[in-house]
Amino acid sequence: MDGHYFPQVKVSIVSDILEKARAGLDVVKVETDQRIFPVEVSCARCNHSLMDSDHIIDGYPAIRITVSFDNKHGWLALSCLYGSYNVVSSHEIPPGTILNIFCPHCHSELIGGAKCGECGAPMVPMIVKGGGVVQVCARRGCNGHILDLGGATVE
Ligand SMILES: [Zn+2]
Ligand SMILES: [Zn+2]
């Protein structure tokens, strides 16, 4: 598409790609930036995939998790592109809110021992398909994240 390669395209995302192409693919930096690539993740507890093809962000199925904050419960869909911070959520979440994050399948809280190097909030670990762990900061608006693919660590 306009000189861009889209791997493993499912029928469900074709219309999204066409829409982006009409807007001009080159204005979508996430498609052209070499540092940004998709990851597929699953729950560390039940191993169920967290990918949700009903929510497409940046042209890929989003990572959907259950969140709670201030006695509110809802869901948050994160871009699966490592390096993209695009999200969609069921509730408006004030910047700076530290979220409690749960697996939508087994309802376990997704929590590890690590703290965000940028803000000190808990990091939320998820298992990367193919090996490794990605951790994202539980604080809304903080872009702290770590990707450990077993060998190299990408920050
Ligand atoms: Zn689970
Ligand atoms: Zn943080």
mmCIF file of C-alpha atoms and ligand atoms in Angstrom:
data_model
loop_
_atom_site.group_PDB
_atom_site.id
_atom_site.type_symbol
_atom_site.label_atom_id
_atom_site.label_comp_id
_atom_site.label_asym_id
_atom_site.label_seq_id
_atom_site.Cartn_x
_atom_site.Cartn_y
_atom_site.Cartn_z
ATOM 1 C CA MET A 1 0.000 0.000 0.000
ATOM 2 C CA ASP A 2 1.728 3.214 -1.191
ATOM 3 C CA GLY A 3 5.081 1.536 -0.652
ATOM 4 C CA HIS A 4 4.287 0.442 2.924
ATOM 5 C CA TYR A 5 4.371 -3.197 3.946
ATOM 6 C CA PHE A 6 1.634 -4.485 6.283
ATOM 7 C CA PRO A 7 2.369 -7.991 7.591
ATOM 8 C CA GLN A 8 -0.347 -10.532 8.532
ATOM 9 C CA VAL A 9 -3.234 -8.319 7.495
ATOM 10 C CA LYS A 10 -6.622 -9.617 8.575
ATOM 11 C CA VAL A 11 -9.804 -8.738 6.706
ATOM 12 C CA SER A 12 -10.961 -6.805 9.772
ATOM 13 C CA ILE A 13 -8.160 -4.240 9.524
ATOM 14 C CA VAL A 14 -8.211 -3.691 5.767
ATOM 15 C CA SER A 15 -10.736 -0.860 6.007
ATOM 16 C CA ASP A 16 -8.611 0.826 8.675
ATOM 17 C CA ILE A 17 -5.523 0.625 6.443
ATOM 18 C CA LEU A 18 -7.493 2.039 3.501
ATOM 19 C CA GLU A 19 -8.723 4.886 5.670
ATOM 20 C CA LYS A 20 -5.181 5.694 6.770
ATOM 21 C CA ALA A 21 -3.971 5.520 3.174
ATOM 22 C CA ARG A 22 -6.605 8.064 2.175
ATOM 23 C CA ALA A 23 -5.443 10.378 4.960
ATOM 24 C CA GLY A 24 -1.865 9.904 3.737
ATOM 25 C CA LEU A 25 0.229 7.062 5.146
ATOM 26 C CA ASP A 26 3.265 9.244 5.574
ATOM 27 C CA VAL A 27 1.511 11.434 8.121
ATOM 28 C CA VAL A 28 1.099 8.368 10.365
ATOM 29 C CA LYS A 29 4.544 8.208 11.895
ATOM 30 C CA VAL A 30 3.901 4.916 13.665
ATOM 31 C CA GLU A 31 3.844 3.201 10.277
ATOM 32 C CA THR A 32 7.221 4.471 9.186
ATOM 33 C CA ASP A 33 9.249 4.718 12.372
ATOM 34 C CA GLN A 34 11.678 1.778 12.573
ATOM 35 C CA ARG A 35 11.664 1.863 16.376
ATOM 36 C CA ILE A 36 7.951 1.090 16.468
ATOM 37 C CA PHE A 37 6.813 -2.478 15.919
ATOM 38 C CA PRO A 38 3.857 -4.617 16.988
ATOM 39 C CA VAL A 39 3.933 -6.982 19.943
ATOM 40 C CA GLU A 40 1.387 -9.667 20.766
ATOM 41 C CA VAL A 41 0.913 -10.153 24.485
ATOM 42 C CA SER A 42 -0.834 -12.511 26.878
ATOM 43 C CA CYS A 43 -1.665 -12.670 30.577
ATOM 44 C CA ALA A 44 1.224 -13.883 32.750
ATOM 45 C CA ARG A 45 -1.259 -15.726 34.988
ATOM 46 C CA CYS A 46 -3.665 -17.540 32.643
ATOM 47 C CA ASN A 47 -1.716 -17.170 29.383
ATOM 48 C CA HIS A 48 -4.839 -15.989 27.536
ATOM 49 C CA SER A 49 -4.111 -13.583 24.698
ATOM 50 C CA LEU A 50 -4.860 -9.941 25.554
ATOM 51 C CA MET A 51 -5.185 -8.979 21.889
ATOM 52 C CA ASP A 52 -8.593 -7.681 20.877
ATOM 53 C CA SER A 53 -9.400 -7.485 17.184
ATOM 54 C CA ASP A 54 -12.621 -5.571 17.977
ATOM 55 C CA HIS A 55 -10.463 -2.584 18.917
ATOM 56 C CA ILE A 56 -8.066 -1.489 16.188
ATOM 57 C CA ILE A 57 -5.454 1.095 17.148
ATOM 58 C CA ASP A 58 -2.661 2.158 14.770
ATOM 59 C CA GLY A 59 -4.000 -0.431 12.315
ATOM 60 C CA TYR A 60 -3.486 -3.420 14.628
ATOM 61 C CA PRO A 61 -5.630 -5.288 17.163
ATOM 62 C CA ALA A 62 -5.252 -3.484 20.486
ATOM 63 C CA ILE A 63 -4.163 -4.903 23.835
ATOM 64 C CA ARG A 64 -7.307 -4.847 25.979
ATOM 65 C CA ILE A 65 -7.151 -4.935 29.765
ATOM 66 C CA THR A 66 -9.574 -4.273 32.595
ATOM 67 C CA VAL A 67 -8.841 -1.214 34.720
ATOM 68 C CA SER A 68 -10.113 0.247 37.960
ATOM 69 C CA PHE A 69 -9.494 3.638 39.545
ATOM 70 C CA ASP A 70 -11.455 5.836 41.955
ATOM 71 C CA ASN A 71 -14.144 3.120 42.363
ATOM 72 C CA LYS A 72 -14.656 3.084 38.603
ATOM 73 C CA HIS A 73 -14.247 -0.052 36.541
ATOM 74 C CA GLY A 74 -13.805 -0.216 32.829
ATOM 75 C CA TRP A 75 -11.447 -1.224 30.086
ATOM 76 C CA LEU A 76 -8.412 0.253 28.426
ATOM 77 C CA ALA A 77 -7.188 -0.633 24.953
ATOM 78 C CA LEU A 78 -3.521 0.057 24.274
ATOM 79 C CA SER A 79 -1.780 0.200 20.927
ATOM 80 C CA CYS A 80 0.180 -3.016 20.406
ATOM 81 C CA LEU A 81 2.852 -1.018 18.596
ATOM 82 C CA TYR A 82 5.789 -0.831 20.947
ATOM 83 C CA GLY A 83 6.634 2.866 21.131
ATOM 84 C CA SER A 84 3.099 4.097 20.365
ATOM 85 C CA TYR A 85 1.113 5.509 23.300
ATOM 86 C CA ASN A 86 -2.287 5.605 21.616
ATOM 87 C CA VAL A 87 -5.041 4.318 23.878
ATOM 88 C CA VAL A 88 -8.832 4.113 23.955
ATOM 89 C CA SER A 89 -10.724 3.668 27.220
ATOM 90 C CA SER A 90 -14.261 3.176 28.450
ATOM 91 C CA HIS A 91 -13.901 6.064 30.925
ATOM 92 C CA GLU A 92 -12.007 9.291 30.748
ATOM 93 C CA ILE A 93 -8.953 8.700 32.917
ATOM 94 C CA PRO A 94 -7.325 11.825 34.376
ATOM 95 C CA PRO A 95 -3.607 12.096 33.548
ATOM 96 C CA GLY A 96 -1.470 10.961 36.484
ATOM 97 C CA THR A 97 -4.011 8.384 37.727
ATOM 98 C CA ILE A 98 -2.387 5.128 38.792
ATOM 99 C CA LEU A 99 -4.551 2.330 37.435
ATOM 100 C CA ASN A 100 -5.163 -1.097 38.884
ATOM 101 C CA ILE A 101 -4.958 -3.364 35.877
ATOM 102 C CA PHE A 102 -6.542 -6.788 35.563
ATOM 103 C CA CYS A 103 -6.676 -9.600 33.035
ATOM 104 C CA PRO A 104 -10.132 -9.536 31.387
ATOM 105 C CA HIS A 105 -10.072 -13.359 31.242
ATOM 106 C CA CYS A 106 -8.892 -14.666 34.634
ATOM 107 C CA HIS A 107 -9.403 -11.334 36.490
ATOM 108 C CA SER A 108 -5.984 -11.572 38.139
ATOM 109 C CA GLU A 109 -4.335 -8.259 38.829
ATOM 110 C CA LEU A 110 -1.456 -7.779 36.401
ATOM 111 C CA ILE A 111 1.269 -6.702 38.748
ATOM 112 C CA GLY A 112 4.955 -7.485 39.026
ATOM 113 C CA GLY A 113 7.573 -6.254 41.445
ATOM 114 C CA ALA A 114 9.056 -3.583 39.213
ATOM 115 C CA LYS A 115 8.600 0.165 39.631
ATOM 116 C CA CYS A 116 8.582 2.684 36.802
ATOM 117 C CA GLY A 117 12.007 4.239 36.340
ATOM 118 C CA GLU A 118 10.377 7.535 35.387
ATOM 119 C CA CYS A 119 7.645 8.005 37.997
ATOM 120 C CA GLY A 120 7.870 5.191 40.579
ATOM 121 C CA ALA A 121 4.407 3.755 39.870
ATOM 122 C CA PRO A 122 4.044 -0.037 39.585
ATOM 123 C CA MET A 123 4.900 -1.593 36.233
ATOM 124 C CA VAL A 124 2.391 -3.915 34.602
ATOM 125 C CA PRO A 125 4.001 -7.020 33.091
ATOM 126 C CA MET A 126 2.618 -8.876 30.072
ATOM 127 C CA ILE A 127 4.061 -11.892 28.279
ATOM 128 C CA VAL A 128 5.214 -11.290 24.703
ATOM 129 C CA LYS A 129 4.358 -13.970 22.159
ATOM 130 C CA GLY A 130 7.576 -15.525 20.952
ATOM 131 C CA GLY A 131 9.329 -14.906 24.279
ATOM 132 C CA GLY A 132 9.995 -12.054 26.616
ATOM 133 C CA VAL A 133 8.077 -9.625 28.776
ATOM 134 C CA VAL A 134 6.834 -6.107 28.156
ATOM 135 C CA GLN A 135 6.142 -3.879 31.152
ATOM 136 C CA VAL A 136 4.178 -0.659 30.961
ATOM 137 C CA CYS A 137 3.762 1.966 33.673
ATOM 138 C CA ALA A 138 0.378 1.847 35.473
ATOM 139 C CA ARG A 139 0.265 5.649 35.641
ATOM 140 C CA ARG A 140 -1.908 7.163 32.929
ATOM 141 C CA GLY A 141 0.126 9.597 30.852
ATOM 142 C CA CYS A 142 3.504 8.198 31.904
ATOM 143 C CA ASN A 143 5.328 6.651 28.976
ATOM 144 C CA GLY A 144 7.582 4.456 31.123
ATOM 145 C CA HIS A 145 7.942 1.072 29.466
ATOM 146 C CA ILE A 146 10.443 -1.750 29.230
ATOM 147 C CA LEU A 147 10.634 -4.513 26.670
ATOM 148 C CA ASP A 148 12.746 -7.518 27.580
ATOM 149 C CA LEU A 149 12.863 -10.051 24.782
ATOM 150 C CA GLY A 150 15.157 -12.353 26.689
ATOM 151 C CA GLY A 151 18.383 -11.183 25.108
ATOM 152 C CA ALA A 152 18.446 -7.458 24.569
ATOM 153 C CA THR A 153 16.417 -4.976 26.612
ATOM 154 C CA VAL A 154 14.813 -2.178 24.621
ATOM 155 C CA GLU A 155 13.741 1.003 26.407
HETATM 156 ZN ZN ZN B 1 -5.396 -13.930 32.859
HETATM 157 ZN ZN ZN B 2 5.710 5.827 35.104
#
